[in-house]
Amino acid sequence: MKSAYEETMFILKKYNILANKSLGQNFLIDDEVIESIVETANIKKEDTIIEIGPGLGTLTNKLLEKAKKVIAIELDKRMVNILNDRFSLYNNFEIINEDVLKVDLRNMIKEQNAENVKIVANLPYYITTPIIMKLLEDRLNIQSITVMIQKEVAKRLTATPGDKLSGAITYAINYYCEPQEVLIVPNSSFIPKPEVESEVINLKLRKAHPVELTNEKLFFKLIKLAFMQRRKTLINGLSNSGRVDKKQAKELLEKVGLDEKVRGESLSMQDFANLANAIENATIHSKIINPWERTLNDSCE
Ligand code: SAM
């Protein structure tokens, strides 16, 4: 049996192709890392795996051994031809030649009657965040997401909300999933070598959200607003946005028991939830704060 390195070199030579940098093509050549991804995904015989960006098929090969079905979504036609050559005899392999961001995954899962769906991928780094947000915001019926991504992004996604490393996306991740760091991967594990280190993370989808919200959209808008002005106190951030004056901002913070000097970046999920619920409440009960939601929605996309 060939190692991942030998397999990659063999295929690149056989098809006489070079990696396309603009598509984030860094092929995994480290057998131990591949093993770790497959193990972390905890694939059972009844599972359907959606692999994003299968590339030359090194990871796909291992997924096919374990899963009931592997649906691979790959943008590069050259890769699709290679994968069809490699796996045409497998009856549990399907390839979709599309930009993953344009695929209606919800519909695809429904049409396939797929159950126990798990996402597994060595993601193209240039669109890591949009892909992960799409997987979560589309509210797919999936169990987990096991992905290799750039280490810095992994640290942000798996940070505790309110920590130094957290960003607006940290709250979204924690709202939908239980994130876990798995393995840091050096750039020598890829051909060609990326400039950055990588990390495997596992996101287990939650059955219930960790905070109760009366207006989910407002909650996320508020977090985005706070992080857009992360160096300012929350009062200044809110009042500078022109959506509410300082007095109103102060009253809102007081209402939810937050110090007036607090910065948005240090708030916990529950703090943001309390604040969003208080705003929603004020929106319903007071004409003064009525424009809140409209302006928040308008400017934070
Ligand atoms: N899975 C392979 C591996 O581990 O060696 C390749 C991983 S490589 C980091 C990322 C893969 O994603 C490439 O094959 C690339 O062509 C593919 N890709 C890039 N953009 C994509 C997109 N928008 N939709 C689907 N696949 C994409």
XYZ file of C-alpha atoms and ligand atoms in Angstrom:
328
model
C 0.000 0.000 0.000
C 1.312 3.436 -0.963
C 1.842 6.159 1.655
C -0.136 9.391 1.246
C 3.057 11.048 0.024
C 3.748 8.362 -2.596
C 0.103 8.365 -3.676
C 0.067 12.159 -4.109
C 3.334 12.248 -6.074
C 2.174 9.364 -8.261
C -1.138 11.047 -9.149
C 0.369 14.489 -9.760
C 2.887 12.880 -12.135
C 0.415 10.571 -13.833
C -1.995 13.404 -14.663
C 0.788 15.948 -15.114
C -0.879 18.606 -13.003
C 0.245 21.330 -10.637
C -1.607 22.526 -7.554
C -3.770 25.588 -8.164
C -2.862 28.041 -5.395
C -5.883 30.254 -5.955
C -8.128 27.266 -5.099
C -6.235 26.657 -1.855
C -4.809 23.368 -3.105
C -2.441 22.050 -0.448
C -2.584 18.276 -0.574
C -2.289 16.319 2.636
C 0.604 13.837 2.559
C 0.786 12.830 6.225
C -0.754 9.419 6.951
C -0.955 10.065 10.702
C -2.923 13.284 10.201
C -5.309 11.551 7.793
C -5.775 8.808 10.376
C -6.450 11.386 13.079
C -9.105 13.184 10.985
C -10.885 9.895 10.238
C -10.726 8.803 13.874
C -12.008 12.156 15.144
C -14.954 12.031 12.742
C -15.907 8.741 14.409
C -17.418 7.314 11.217
C -19.961 4.536 11.563
C -21.200 2.145 8.868
C -24.535 3.959 8.617
C -22.982 7.441 8.202
C -23.099 9.638 5.119
C -20.022 11.820 4.811
C -19.976 15.071 2.903
C -16.379 15.860 1.983
C -15.671 19.415 0.842
C -12.692 19.787 -1.497
C -11.575 16.136 -1.890
C -8.692 17.150 -4.193
C -6.742 14.071 -5.316
C -8.795 11.822 -3.027
C -6.230 10.847 -0.387
C -8.615 11.465 2.508
C -11.639 10.347 0.429
C -10.055 6.929 0.025
C -10.086 6.405 3.801
C -13.604 7.797 4.201
C -14.919 5.362 1.571
C -13.613 2.422 3.604
C -15.694 3.449 6.629
C -18.875 5.215 5.535
C -22.119 4.097 3.985
C -21.720 6.885 1.451
C -19.293 9.705 0.624
C -20.583 12.730 -1.260
C -17.611 14.817 -2.370
C -17.988 18.420 -3.533
C -15.074 19.691 -5.621
C -14.777 22.845 -7.715
C -11.732 21.904 -9.829
C -12.755 19.836 -12.868
C -9.256 18.298 -13.078
C -9.714 16.846 -9.582
C -13.193 15.607 -10.486
C -11.771 13.658 -13.450
C -9.098 12.080 -11.253
C -11.633 11.153 -8.574
C -13.949 9.606 -11.149
C -11.035 7.520 -12.466
C -10.046 6.467 -8.972
C -13.398 5.690 -7.419
C -15.770 4.852 -10.286
C -15.959 1.249 -9.106
C -17.089 2.220 -5.614
C -20.849 2.171 -5.227
C -20.750 4.445 -2.169
C -19.018 7.369 -3.920
C -20.633 10.406 -5.486
C -18.949 13.550 -6.746
C -20.487 16.960 -7.322
C -18.484 19.390 -9.481
C -19.570 22.700 -7.897
C -18.552 25.568 -5.695
C -19.612 24.354 -2.247
C -20.889 27.825 -1.395
C -23.433 27.506 -4.204
C -24.687 24.025 -3.391
C -28.083 23.752 -1.730
C -26.846 21.332 0.917
C -30.137 21.187 2.783
C -31.931 20.043 -0.345
C -29.113 17.685 -1.281
C -29.281 15.936 2.101
C -33.072 15.678 1.782
C -33.005 14.343 -1.785
C -30.369 11.767 -0.891
C -32.421 10.666 2.093
C -29.128 10.878 3.933
C -29.086 10.071 7.615
C -26.310 10.448 10.180
C -24.583 13.085 8.093
C -21.095 14.237 9.061
C -18.905 16.799 7.328
C -15.229 15.947 6.929
C -12.709 18.098 5.064
C -9.306 19.581 4.634
C -10.831 22.929 3.756
C -9.546 25.435 1.196
C -8.234 28.144 3.573
C -9.296 31.125 1.475
C -12.981 30.429 2.219
C -12.882 28.592 5.553
C -15.129 31.002 7.429
C -17.856 31.352 4.757
C -17.997 27.565 4.412
C -18.324 26.930 8.147
C -20.901 29.708 8.559
C -22.897 28.310 5.638
C -22.889 24.844 7.212
C -24.216 26.296 10.469
C -26.608 28.971 9.235
C -28.270 26.632 6.734
C -29.307 24.607 9.803
C -28.381 21.356 8.173
C -29.372 18.133 9.747
C -25.773 17.097 10.472
C -24.061 15.588 13.492
C -20.554 16.998 13.338
C -17.993 18.936 11.328
C -14.414 17.673 11.413
C -12.134 19.974 9.471
C -8.541 20.989 9.012
C -8.195 24.755 8.861
C -5.551 27.429 9.370
C -4.293 27.342 12.991
C -5.060 31.015 13.738
C -8.647 30.579 12.556
C -8.943 27.360 14.589
C -7.881 29.228 17.737
C -10.580 31.838 17.179
C -13.300 29.298 16.440
C -12.499 27.188 19.501
C -11.894 30.086 21.922
C -14.224 30.612 24.872
C -16.580 33.534 24.129
C -15.275 36.591 25.974
C -11.624 35.417 25.905
C -8.830 37.416 24.280
C -8.805 35.161 21.215
C -12.529 35.291 20.609
C -14.231 37.197 17.802
C -17.813 37.555 16.611
C -17.591 34.121 14.951
C -16.640 32.473 18.278
C -20.138 33.243 19.597
C -21.788 31.838 16.471
C -19.745 28.636 16.722
C -20.592 28.214 20.393
C -24.254 28.931 19.782
C -24.531 26.072 17.300
C -21.754 23.668 18.366
C -19.424 22.318 20.992
C -15.990 23.039 19.491
C -12.896 21.001 20.240
C -9.244 21.362 19.204
C -7.798 18.068 17.993
C -4.350 18.360 16.445
C -1.892 21.031 15.304
C -0.432 20.146 11.905
C 2.886 21.526 10.587
C 3.113 22.846 7.032
C 5.451 19.970 6.143
C 2.373 17.702 6.110
C 1.278 19.185 2.768
C 2.356 19.486 -0.843
C 2.823 22.313 -1.694
C 3.606 23.634 1.800
C 1.189 26.372 2.924
C 2.751 29.415 4.606
C 0.822 28.813 7.803
C 0.365 26.048 10.339
C -2.907 24.133 10.365
C -5.138 22.538 12.938
C -7.789 19.848 12.957
C -10.916 20.824 14.882
C -14.157 19.046 15.639
C -17.492 20.840 15.932
C -20.224 18.741 17.462
C -23.659 20.149 16.657
C -25.666 20.992 19.766
C -29.148 19.562 20.229
C -30.224 22.722 22.074
C -28.772 26.237 21.992
C -26.931 27.334 25.149
C -28.892 30.611 25.551
C -32.536 31.509 25.091
C -33.230 34.306 22.639
C -36.358 36.195 21.686
C -34.736 37.471 18.482
C -31.805 35.428 17.174
C -31.009 37.826 14.349
C -30.741 40.750 16.723
C -28.388 38.736 18.969
C -25.941 38.162 16.096
C -26.234 41.751 14.833
C -25.418 43.004 18.304
C -22.332 40.791 18.562
C -21.133 41.958 15.143
C -21.673 45.555 16.148
C -19.717 45.084 19.392
C -16.779 43.450 17.584
C -16.722 46.009 14.791
C -15.776 48.505 17.500
C -13.947 46.166 19.840
C -11.555 48.814 21.223
C -14.434 50.982 22.433
C -16.559 50.527 25.526
C -19.883 48.983 24.647
C -21.694 52.204 25.576
C -19.541 54.200 23.156
C -19.797 51.522 20.491
C -23.568 51.511 20.745
C -23.992 55.283 20.908
C -21.393 56.004 18.176
C -23.430 53.801 15.891
C -26.116 56.498 16.029
C -28.720 53.901 16.907
C -29.203 54.898 20.477
C -27.950 57.771 22.604
C -25.560 57.354 25.530
C -28.342 57.560 28.098
C -30.321 54.789 26.439
C -27.210 52.633 26.059
C -26.413 53.123 29.748
C -29.955 52.208 30.755
C -29.823 49.024 28.689
C -26.538 47.936 30.256
C -27.840 48.707 33.725
C -30.946 46.688 33.048
C -28.898 43.553 32.330
C -26.399 44.154 35.123
C -23.406 45.147 33.005
C -20.840 47.740 34.054
C -20.976 50.914 31.972
C -17.242 50.604 31.206
C -17.563 47.087 29.801
C -16.145 46.293 26.356
C -18.221 44.150 24.031
C -15.341 41.738 23.455
C -15.364 40.613 27.102
C -19.069 39.722 27.208
C -20.159 36.130 27.660
C -22.818 34.465 25.472
C -25.312 34.960 28.289
C -24.460 38.690 28.580
C -25.097 39.213 24.856
C -28.267 37.147 25.093
C -29.540 39.233 28.031
C -28.724 42.445 26.202
C -30.347 41.329 22.936
C -33.445 40.173 24.813
C -33.598 43.518 26.653
C -33.363 45.418 23.368
C -36.029 43.244 21.797
C -38.209 43.862 24.801
C -37.633 47.603 24.570
C -38.349 47.460 20.830
C -41.685 45.897 21.532
C -42.602 48.170 24.408
C -41.143 51.538 23.560
C -41.400 53.718 20.518
C -38.147 55.441 21.421
C -36.051 52.381 20.698
C -38.218 51.161 17.870
C -35.697 51.985 15.083
C -33.120 49.716 16.763
C -33.665 46.516 14.952
C -34.081 48.115 11.559
C -30.795 50.034 11.790
C -28.909 47.099 13.240
C -30.046 44.888 10.403
C -29.212 47.511 7.800
C -25.626 48.145 8.744
C -24.093 44.932 10.020
C -24.382 42.554 7.105
N -8.791 17.013 0.451
C -7.571 17.185 -0.278
C -6.401 16.857 0.619
O -6.590 16.825 1.824
O -5.307 16.627 0.110
C -7.436 18.589 -0.853
C -7.561 19.708 0.155
S -7.177 21.285 -0.475
C -6.664 22.098 0.992
C -8.730 22.073 -0.794
C -9.569 21.498 -1.924
O -10.766 22.295 -2.021
C -8.939 21.558 -3.306
O -9.085 20.317 -3.941
C -9.715 22.643 -4.059
O -9.777 22.447 -5.447
C -11.072 22.535 -3.390
N -11.864 23.765 -3.470
C -11.434 25.060 -3.451
N -12.454 25.906 -3.486
C -13.589 25.168 -3.504
C -14.981 25.475 -3.538
N -15.410 26.742 -3.550
N -15.868 24.462 -3.581
C -15.442 23.154 -3.558
N -14.141 22.808 -3.519
C -13.225 23.780 -3.493
